[in-house]
Tab-separated table of C-alpha atoms in Angstrom:
chain	number	residue	atom	x	y	z
A	284	ASP	CA	63.418	-82.144	-132.128
A	285	GLY	CA	64.171	-83.768	-135.473
A	286	GLY	CA	63.947	-87.496	-135.699
A	287	ILE	CA	62.311	-90.638	-136.956
A	288	THR	CA	59.298	-92.162	-135.292
A	289	GLN	CA	57.904	-95.647	-135.750
A	290	SER	CA	54.645	-96.998	-134.482
A	291	PRO	CA	53.572	-99.149	-132.889
A	292	LYS	CA	56.513	-100.296	-130.792
A	293	TYR	CA	55.050	-103.794	-130.477
A	294	LEU	CA	52.572	-105.411	-132.834
A	295	PHE	CA	50.868	-108.751	-132.699
A	296	ARG	CA	49.306	-110.240	-135.793
A	297	LYS	CA	47.234	-113.289	-136.435
A	298	GLU	CA	48.177	-115.473	-139.348
A	299	GLY	CA	46.482	-114.334	-142.561
A	300	GLN	CA	46.231	-110.694	-141.547
A	301	ASN	CA	47.876	-107.737	-143.226
A	302	VAL	CA	49.427	-105.154	-140.930
A	303	THR	CA	50.891	-101.719	-141.618
A	304	LEU	CA	53.888	-100.304	-139.810
A	305	SER	CA	54.231	-96.555	-139.646
A	306	CYS	CA	57.419	-94.560	-140.211
A	307	GLU	CA	57.565	-90.761	-140.099
A	308	GLN	CA	60.579	-88.430	-140.246
A	309	ASN	CA	60.953	-84.684	-139.845
A	310	LEU	CA	64.612	-84.524	-140.860
A	311	ASN	CA	63.763	-83.362	-144.387
A	312	HIS	CA	65.527	-86.445	-145.748
A	313	ASP	CA	64.739	-87.546	-149.286
A	314	ALA	CA	65.608	-91.211	-148.831
A	315	MET	CA	63.880	-93.702	-146.571
A	316	TYR	CA	64.495	-97.390	-145.950
A	317	TRP	CA	62.896	-100.419	-144.363
A	318	TYR	CA	64.981	-103.187	-142.847
A	319	ARG	CA	64.205	-106.407	-141.129
A	320	GLN	CA	66.437	-107.787	-138.391
A	321	ASP	CA	66.373	-111.389	-137.207
A	322	PRO	CA	68.680	-112.870	-134.566
A	323	GLY	CA	72.028	-113.784	-136.085
A	324	GLN	CA	71.130	-112.503	-139.565
A	325	GLY	CA	71.910	-108.828	-139.431
A	326	LEU	CA	70.006	-106.106	-141.253
A	327	ARG	CA	68.243	-107.054	-144.465
A	328	LEU	CA	66.839	-104.408	-146.789
A	329	ILE	CA	63.155	-104.757	-147.660
A	330	TYR	CA	62.359	-101.610	-149.656
A	331	TYR	CA	63.834	-98.178	-150.116
A	332	SER	CA	62.759	-94.895	-151.613
A	333	GLN	CA	64.935	-92.021	-152.757
A	334	ILE	CA	62.143	-89.670	-153.765
A	335	VAL	CA	58.422	-89.226	-153.294
A	336	ASN	CA	56.257	-91.540	-155.425
A	337	ASP	CA	59.182	-93.823	-156.227
A	338	PHE	CA	60.603	-96.860	-154.440
A	339	GLN	CA	62.725	-99.911	-155.172
A	340	LYS	CA	62.733	-103.467	-153.911
A	341	GLY	CA	65.505	-104.469	-151.596
A	342	ASP	CA	66.840	-107.943	-151.006
A	343	ILE	CA	63.755	-109.461	-149.352
A	344	ALA	CA	60.728	-107.583	-150.748
A	345	GLU	CA	58.465	-110.605	-151.221
A	346	GLY	CA	55.401	-110.408	-148.989
A	347	TYR	CA	55.832	-106.697	-148.287
A	348	SER	CA	54.519	-103.512	-149.873
A	349	VAL	CA	55.245	-99.814	-149.383
A	350	SER	CA	54.074	-96.405	-150.500
A	351	ARG	CA	55.755	-93.011	-150.557
A	352	GLU	CA	53.054	-90.401	-151.044
A	353	LYS	CA	54.718	-87.830	-148.790
A	354	LYS	CA	58.350	-87.035	-148.159
A	355	GLU	CA	57.879	-87.497	-144.427
A	356	SER	CA	56.154	-90.873	-144.498
A	357	PHE	CA	57.090	-94.377	-145.690
A	358	PRO	CA	54.639	-96.983	-144.350
A	359	LEU	CA	55.343	-100.699	-144.702
A	360	THR	CA	52.593	-103.284	-145.095
A	361	VAL	CA	53.374	-106.838	-144.110
A	362	THR	CA	50.987	-108.999	-146.093
A	363	SER	CA	49.702	-112.478	-145.440
A	364	ALA	CA	52.041	-113.649	-148.212
A	365	GLN	CA	55.053	-113.077	-145.966
A	366	LYS	CA	55.781	-116.563	-144.650
A	367	ASN	CA	57.723	-115.708	-141.530
A	368	PRO	CA	56.998	-112.101	-140.548
A	369	THR	CA	58.013	-112.278	-136.885
A	370	ALA	CA	61.006	-109.917	-136.661
A	371	PHE	CA	62.285	-106.515	-135.591
A	372	TYR	CA	61.464	-103.922	-138.277
A	373	LEU	CA	63.612	-100.830	-138.611
A	374	CYS	CA	62.952	-97.697	-140.621
A	375	ALA	CA	65.794	-95.358	-141.566
A	376	SER	CA	66.277	-92.168	-143.528
A	377	SER	CA	69.159	-90.316	-145.130
A	378	VAL	CA	70.040	-87.414	-147.353
A	379	THR	CA	70.760	-88.292	-150.966
A	380	GLY	CA	74.258	-87.093	-151.770
A	381	VAL	CA	76.975	-88.167	-154.118
A	382	THR	CA	78.878	-90.367	-151.714
A	383	PHE	CA	77.303	-90.158	-148.334
A	384	ASN	CA	74.317	-92.128	-147.101
A	385	GLU	CA	74.518	-91.823	-143.360
A	386	GLN	CA	71.334	-93.531	-142.335
A	387	PHE	CA	69.505	-92.655	-139.145
A	388	PHE	CA	67.141	-95.124	-137.572
A	389	GLY	CA	63.824	-95.007	-135.826
A	390	PRO	CA	63.274	-97.001	-132.621
A	391	GLY	CA	61.843	-100.013	-134.454
A	392	THR	CA	58.674	-102.088	-134.384
A	393	ARG	CA	58.734	-105.619	-133.044
A	394	LEU	CA	56.191	-107.744	-134.904
A	395	THR	CA	55.036	-111.077	-133.582
A	396	VAL	CA	52.743	-113.451	-135.420
A	397	LEU	CA	50.501	-115.417	-133.108
B	1105	GLN	CA	77.829	-110.662	-154.243
B	1106	LYS	CA	79.164	-107.589	-152.497
B	1107	GLU	CA	79.918	-108.393	-148.881
B	1108	VAL	CA	80.934	-106.880	-145.600
B	1109	GLU	CA	82.534	-109.200	-143.072
B	1110	GLN	CA	83.067	-108.831	-139.355
B	1111	ASN	CA	84.159	-111.196	-136.629
B	1112	SER	CA	81.039	-112.074	-134.680
B	1113	GLY	CA	82.840	-112.148	-131.355
B	1114	PRO	CA	82.156	-111.887	-128.558
B	1115	LEU	CA	85.114	-109.612	-128.040
B	1116	SER	CA	85.788	-109.242	-124.351
B	1117	VAL	CA	88.005	-106.459	-122.961
B	1118	PRO	CA	88.590	-105.141	-119.444
B	1119	GLU	CA	87.359	-101.710	-118.484
B	1120	GLY	CA	89.849	-99.027	-119.512
B	1121	ALA	CA	91.413	-101.088	-122.310
B	1122	ILE	CA	91.348	-100.426	-126.045
B	1123	ALA	CA	88.766	-102.385	-128.011
B	1124	SER	CA	89.608	-103.017	-131.664
B	1125	LEU	CA	86.840	-103.938	-134.082
B	1126	ASN	CA	87.560	-104.917	-137.669
B	1127	CYS	CA	85.629	-105.009	-140.924
B	1128	THR	CA	86.553	-106.036	-144.461
B	1129	TYR	CA	84.557	-105.349	-147.605
B	1130	SER	CA	84.616	-106.716	-151.119
B	1131	ASP	CA	83.486	-103.817	-153.333
B	1132	ARG	CA	86.570	-101.845	-154.394
B	1133	VAL	CA	84.562	-98.817	-155.496
B	1134	SER	CA	82.901	-98.259	-152.117
B	1135	GLN	CA	83.486	-94.733	-150.874
B	1136	SER	CA	81.574	-94.355	-147.618
B	1137	PHE	CA	82.004	-96.403	-144.470
B	1138	PHE	CA	80.042	-96.341	-141.239
B	1139	TRP	CA	80.113	-97.778	-137.758
B	1140	TYR	CA	76.895	-98.207	-135.823
B	1141	ARG	CA	76.368	-99.285	-132.242
B	1142	GLN	CA	73.333	-101.372	-131.338
B	1143	TYR	CA	72.325	-102.132	-127.799
B	1144	SER	CA	70.260	-105.247	-127.224
B	1145	GLY	CA	66.643	-104.676	-128.219
B	1146	LYS	CA	67.337	-101.186	-129.591
B	1147	SER	CA	67.879	-99.718	-133.034
B	1148	PRO	CA	71.338	-98.990	-134.510
B	1149	GLU	CA	72.944	-95.660	-133.683
B	1150	LEU	CA	75.517	-94.044	-135.965
B	1151	ILE	CA	78.781	-93.419	-134.122
B	1152	MET	CA	81.357	-92.860	-136.886
B	1153	SER	CA	81.532	-92.260	-140.606
B	1154	ILE	CA	84.722	-92.200	-142.659
B	1155	TYR	CA	85.299	-91.441	-146.328
B	1156	SER	CA	89.067	-91.008	-146.805
B	1157	ASN	CA	92.057	-93.217	-146.123
B	1158	GLY	CA	93.593	-92.724	-142.711
B	1159	ASP	CA	92.278	-92.099	-139.240
B	1160	LYS	CA	89.307	-90.132	-138.014
B	1161	GLU	CA	88.953	-89.436	-134.306
B	1162	ASP	CA	85.855	-88.478	-132.353
B	1163	GLY	CA	86.259	-88.531	-128.594
B	1164	ARG	CA	87.169	-92.060	-127.512
B	1165	PHE	CA	86.424	-93.472	-130.962
B	1166	THR	CA	88.848	-93.700	-133.891
B	1167	ALA	CA	87.910	-95.068	-137.280
B	1168	GLN	CA	90.679	-96.255	-139.584
B	1169	LEU	CA	90.235	-96.787	-143.313
B	1170	ASN	CA	92.569	-98.516	-145.745
B	1171	LYS	CA	90.949	-98.684	-149.165
B	1172	ALA	CA	93.876	-100.538	-150.747
B	1173	SER	CA	93.407	-103.370	-148.260
B	1174	GLN	CA	89.606	-102.940	-148.223
B	1175	TYR	CA	89.663	-102.710	-144.479
B	1176	VAL	CA	88.007	-100.422	-141.958
B	1177	SER	CA	88.388	-100.608	-138.205
B	1178	LEU	CA	87.030	-98.963	-135.085
B	1179	LEU	CA	89.113	-98.387	-131.971
B	1180	ILE	CA	87.451	-97.586	-128.673
B	1181	ARG	CA	89.848	-96.151	-126.114
B	1182	ASP	CA	89.263	-96.304	-122.371
B	1183	SER	CA	86.465	-98.812	-122.869
B	1184	GLN	CA	83.548	-98.524	-120.477
B	1185	PRO	CA	80.897	-101.088	-119.507
B	1186	SER	CA	78.394	-98.824	-121.299
B	1187	ASP	CA	80.246	-99.589	-124.557
B	1188	SER	CA	79.041	-103.190	-124.326
B	1189	ALA	CA	76.926	-103.604	-127.450
B	1190	THR	CA	76.986	-104.995	-130.964
B	1191	TYR	CA	78.944	-102.882	-133.449
B	1192	LEU	CA	77.782	-102.945	-137.049
B	1193	CYS	CA	79.961	-102.028	-140.012
B	1194	ALA	CA	78.183	-100.671	-143.098
B	1195	VAL	CA	79.553	-99.820	-146.532
B	1196	ASN	CA	77.889	-97.653	-149.148
B	1197	ILE	CA	77.527	-99.032	-152.651
B	1198	ASN	CA	76.270	-97.263	-155.738
B	1199	ALA	CA	74.112	-99.489	-157.906
B	1200	GLY	CA	73.365	-97.299	-160.892
B	1201	ASN	CA	71.347	-94.350	-159.621
B	1202	ASN	CA	70.524	-96.102	-156.396
B	1203	ARG	CA	72.610	-96.008	-153.272
B	1204	LYS	CA	72.312	-98.383	-150.374
B	1205	LEU	CA	74.305	-99.758	-147.500
B	1206	ILE	CA	75.665	-103.266	-147.248
B	1207	TRP	CA	75.793	-104.408	-143.630
B	1208	GLY	CA	78.055	-106.714	-141.715
B	1209	LEU	CA	76.533	-109.075	-139.171
B	1210	GLY	CA	78.130	-107.175	-136.296
B	1211	THR	CA	80.693	-107.809	-133.585
B	1212	SER	CA	79.517	-108.240	-130.017
B	1213	LEU	CA	81.663	-106.334	-127.515
B	1214	ALA	CA	81.656	-106.977	-123.790
B	1215	VAL	CA	83.528	-104.582	-121.512
B	1216	ASN	CA	84.148	-106.149	-118.136
B	1217	PRO	CA	84.307	-103.948	-115.015
């Protein structure tokens, strides 16, 4: 079955620690995205990548880093510089067409800072 | 700032009724429009996409697009309790060579048995 997987489902982090969230897709999509969702604030774009070895900052990139070494994988690192990292993190992917951009989501990772 | 606006709700309808969800957007050159459903604690699920003015039907769902009025809506016929969720409207924008979605905050729908 084609799809997007994220791991872990739940993650607990101590203050000052960096953590890496995994996102893998086997849909053969070129583009991948990371969003953060907080209650009442909707989806906010952290980083996105339209091709391997290239990525762009989204609206709230500070305190986060990404890499795109393989088409299938787009891991997100939440660094200690992120002031309020507790949130629901969503990874998505899409084809890169002229007008489309239907994004398909993984199940998400819920990060809690202790 | 390009925006997508939705009524936050909650929108409450009885089982079997038609639920009407609305979305307005500010970027006149947007060409792709999407409706996602998100159950509490879960990730968004794409339910409809629409690219041309008019109506697009898929089962109990109908998306309506009016680019002149910068308005897109979602109708859910014969609403079921399982339709109770938050519905997110998303609009594609092209920023140079990069394409991304701008998201509304979502409308909460409650279908009452």
